[in-house]
mmCIF file of C-alpha atoms in Angstrom:
data_model
loop_
_atom_site.group_PDB
_atom_site.id
_atom_site.type_symbol
_atom_site.label_atom_id
_atom_site.label_comp_id
_atom_site.label_asym_id
_atom_site.label_seq_id
_atom_site.Cartn_x
_atom_site.Cartn_y
_atom_site.Cartn_z
ATOM 1 C CA GLN E 1 79.236 88.120 110.364
ATOM 2 C CA VAL E 2 81.627 85.213 110.675
ATOM 3 C CA GLN E 3 83.742 85.388 107.553
ATOM 4 C CA LEU E 4 87.157 85.366 105.899
ATOM 5 C CA VAL E 5 88.040 88.180 103.499
ATOM 6 C CA GLU E 6 90.853 87.857 100.963
ATOM 7 C CA SER E 7 92.671 90.861 99.522
ATOM 8 C CA GLY E 8 95.860 91.735 97.649
ATOM 9 C CA GLY E 9 95.138 90.193 94.282
ATOM 10 C CA GLY E 10 95.655 91.993 91.012
ATOM 11 C CA LEU E 11 97.464 92.027 87.686
ATOM 12 C CA VAL E 12 101.195 91.331 87.684
ATOM 13 C CA GLN E 13 103.778 90.519 85.022
ATOM 14 C CA PRO E 14 105.511 87.131 84.928
ATOM 15 C CA GLY E 15 108.318 87.094 87.455
ATOM 16 C CA GLY E 16 106.577 89.628 89.653
ATOM 17 C CA SER E 17 105.277 89.332 93.197
ATOM 18 C CA LEU E 18 102.047 89.741 95.125
ATOM 19 C CA ARG E 19 101.109 89.343 98.764
ATOM 20 C CA LEU E 20 97.648 88.049 99.548
ATOM 21 C CA SER E 21 95.961 88.618 102.891
ATOM 22 C CA CYS E 22 93.201 86.630 104.572
ATOM 23 C CA ALA E 23 91.545 88.500 107.422
ATOM 24 C CA ALA E 24 89.031 86.912 109.787
ATOM 25 C CA SER E 25 86.085 88.699 111.335
ATOM 26 C CA GLY E 26 83.573 87.375 113.825
ATOM 27 C CA PHE E 27 85.943 84.686 115.121
ATOM 28 C CA THR E 28 89.592 84.168 115.985
ATOM 29 C CA LEU E 29 92.012 82.229 113.796
ATOM 30 C CA ASP E 30 94.094 81.086 116.769
ATOM 31 C CA TYR E 31 92.530 77.619 116.909
ATOM 32 C CA TYR E 32 92.532 76.880 113.180
ATOM 33 C CA ALA E 33 94.927 75.763 110.527
ATOM 34 C CA ILE E 34 94.585 78.147 107.583
ATOM 35 C CA GLY E 35 95.174 77.347 103.936
ATOM 36 C CA TRP E 36 94.947 78.734 100.442
ATOM 37 C CA PHE E 37 93.192 77.166 97.484
ATOM 38 C CA ARG E 38 93.077 78.411 93.927
ATOM 39 C CA GLN E 39 90.782 77.782 90.985
ATOM 40 C CA ALA E 40 91.185 78.809 87.361
ATOM 41 C CA PRO E 41 88.187 78.957 84.995
ATOM 42 C CA GLY E 42 87.298 75.495 83.744
ATOM 43 C CA LYS E 43 89.698 73.792 86.141
ATOM 44 C CA GLU E 44 89.262 72.028 89.459
ATOM 45 C CA ARG E 45 90.119 73.714 92.729
ATOM 46 C CA GLU E 46 93.598 72.864 93.987
ATOM 47 C CA GLY E 47 95.296 73.239 97.324
ATOM 48 C CA VAL E 48 98.210 75.678 97.380
ATOM 49 C CA SER E 49 99.511 75.968 100.930
ATOM 50 C CA CYS E 50 98.518 75.728 104.582
ATOM 51 C CA VAL E 51 99.911 76.784 107.945
ATOM 52 C CA SER E 52 99.252 75.283 111.376
ATOM 53 C CA SER E 53 97.356 77.116 114.101
ATOM 54 C CA GLY E 54 100.563 78.140 115.861
ATOM 55 C CA GLY E 55 102.461 78.883 112.665
ATOM 56 C CA GLY E 56 105.072 76.199 113.305
ATOM 57 C CA SER E 57 104.230 73.887 110.411
ATOM 58 C CA THR E 58 103.608 74.649 106.755
ATOM 59 C CA TYR E 59 102.825 72.724 103.604
ATOM 60 C CA TYR E 60 103.215 73.699 99.948
ATOM 61 C CA ALA E 61 102.065 72.134 96.726
ATOM 62 C CA ASP E 62 104.944 71.102 94.479
ATOM 63 C CA SER E 63 103.867 73.646 91.879
ATOM 64 C CA VAL E 64 104.512 76.588 94.229
ATOM 65 C CA LYS E 65 107.220 75.296 96.555
ATOM 66 C CA GLY E 66 110.190 77.640 96.636
ATOM 67 C CA ARG E 67 108.173 80.531 95.225
ATOM 68 C CA PHE E 68 105.317 81.008 97.718
ATOM 69 C CA THR E 69 105.525 81.558 101.473
ATOM 70 C CA ILE E 70 102.613 81.315 103.890
ATOM 71 C CA SER E 71 102.642 83.038 107.276
ATOM 72 C CA ARG E 72 100.236 84.177 109.945
ATOM 73 C CA ASP E 73 99.899 86.935 112.501
ATOM 74 C CA ASN E 74 97.402 85.759 115.076
ATOM 75 C CA ALA E 75 97.510 89.130 116.841
ATOM 76 C CA LYS E 76 96.099 90.670 113.651
ATOM 77 C CA ASN E 77 93.829 87.692 112.971
ATOM 78 C CA THR E 78 95.338 87.529 109.488
ATOM 79 C CA VAL E 79 97.143 85.006 107.263
ATOM 80 C CA TYR E 80 99.370 85.966 104.348
ATOM 81 C CA LEU E 81 100.547 84.331 101.150
ATOM 82 C CA GLN E 82 103.676 85.891 99.665
ATOM 83 C CA MET E 83 103.901 84.926 95.988
ATOM 84 C CA ASN E 84 107.188 85.479 94.158
ATOM 85 C CA SER E 85 108.411 84.560 90.677
ATOM 86 C CA LEU E 86 104.841 84.398 89.470
ATOM 87 C CA LYS E 87 104.008 82.460 86.320
ATOM 88 C CA PRO E 88 101.010 82.711 83.969
ATOM 89 C CA GLU E 89 99.850 79.318 85.238
ATOM 90 C CA ASP E 90 99.420 80.874 88.692
ATOM 91 C CA THR E 91 96.482 82.863 87.326
ATOM 92 C CA ALA E 92 93.384 81.922 89.327
ATOM 93 C CA VAL E 93 90.974 83.038 91.997
ATOM 94 C CA TYR E 94 92.649 82.427 95.346
ATOM 95 C CA TYR E 95 90.558 81.418 98.349
ATOM 96 C CA CYS E 96 91.519 81.059 101.993
ATOM 97 C CA ALA E 97 89.906 78.583 104.353
ATOM 98 C CA ALA E 98 90.064 77.646 108.037
ATOM 99 C CA ASP E 99 89.668 74.211 109.621
ATOM 100 C CA TRP E 100 90.445 72.427 112.886
ATOM 101 C CA ALA E 101 92.371 69.682 111.071
ATOM 102 C CA ARG E 102 96.179 69.674 111.148
ATOM 103 C CA CYS E 103 97.984 71.307 108.254
ATOM 104 C CA GLY E 104 99.447 68.783 105.822
ATOM 105 C CA SER E 105 98.863 67.171 102.470
ATOM 106 C CA SER E 106 95.514 65.765 103.594
ATOM 107 C CA TRP E 107 94.235 69.056 105.021
ATOM 108 C CA PHE E 108 92.878 70.283 101.700
ATOM 109 C CA SER E 109 90.474 67.384 101.333
ATOM 110 C CA VAL E 110 88.785 68.060 104.687
ATOM 111 C CA ALA E 111 88.929 71.854 105.127
ATOM 112 C CA SER E 112 85.385 73.161 105.416
ATOM 113 C CA ASP E 113 84.807 75.264 108.549
ATOM 114 C CA TYR E 114 85.159 78.731 106.983
ATOM 115 C CA TRP E 115 85.763 80.026 103.462
ATOM 116 C CA GLY E 116 86.436 83.393 101.905
ATOM 117 C CA GLN E 117 84.988 84.642 98.625
ATOM 118 C CA GLY E 118 88.305 84.840 96.803
ATOM 119 C CA THR E 119 90.647 87.364 95.233
ATOM 120 C CA GLN E 120 91.688 87.357 91.578
ATOM 121 C CA VAL E 121 95.345 86.928 90.650
ATOM 122 C CA THR E 122 96.249 87.464 87.002
ATOM 123 C CA VAL E 123 99.802 86.915 85.751
ATOM 124 C CA SER E 124 100.245 88.246 82.231
ATOM 125 C CA SER E 125 102.599 90.353 80.150
#
């Protein structure tokens, strides 16, 4: 099937780190900008970060800038989100998505081509 599969979530203490992976199957990520969304229970989905198809451009929400790093390995058909200095407010289900649109602040409002089912990140002591 054509799908994106997230992995790498889990329970971590405040200040800790996690690396999320988004692996594509059934299609290649080479032509798509890839981004990460997150959604906490009872809250609206928010855009976290995106990376351009070639990996040359990135965008980060102010809430994660300086702590999170997005990258991609097109040879492995995978995108990563390195999360450092995690805070309890980072707790959410994290989803990756792929879309033809260029990565930037407006990307999150139009991304719709492919979606993963999410991976849970819990930051708690």
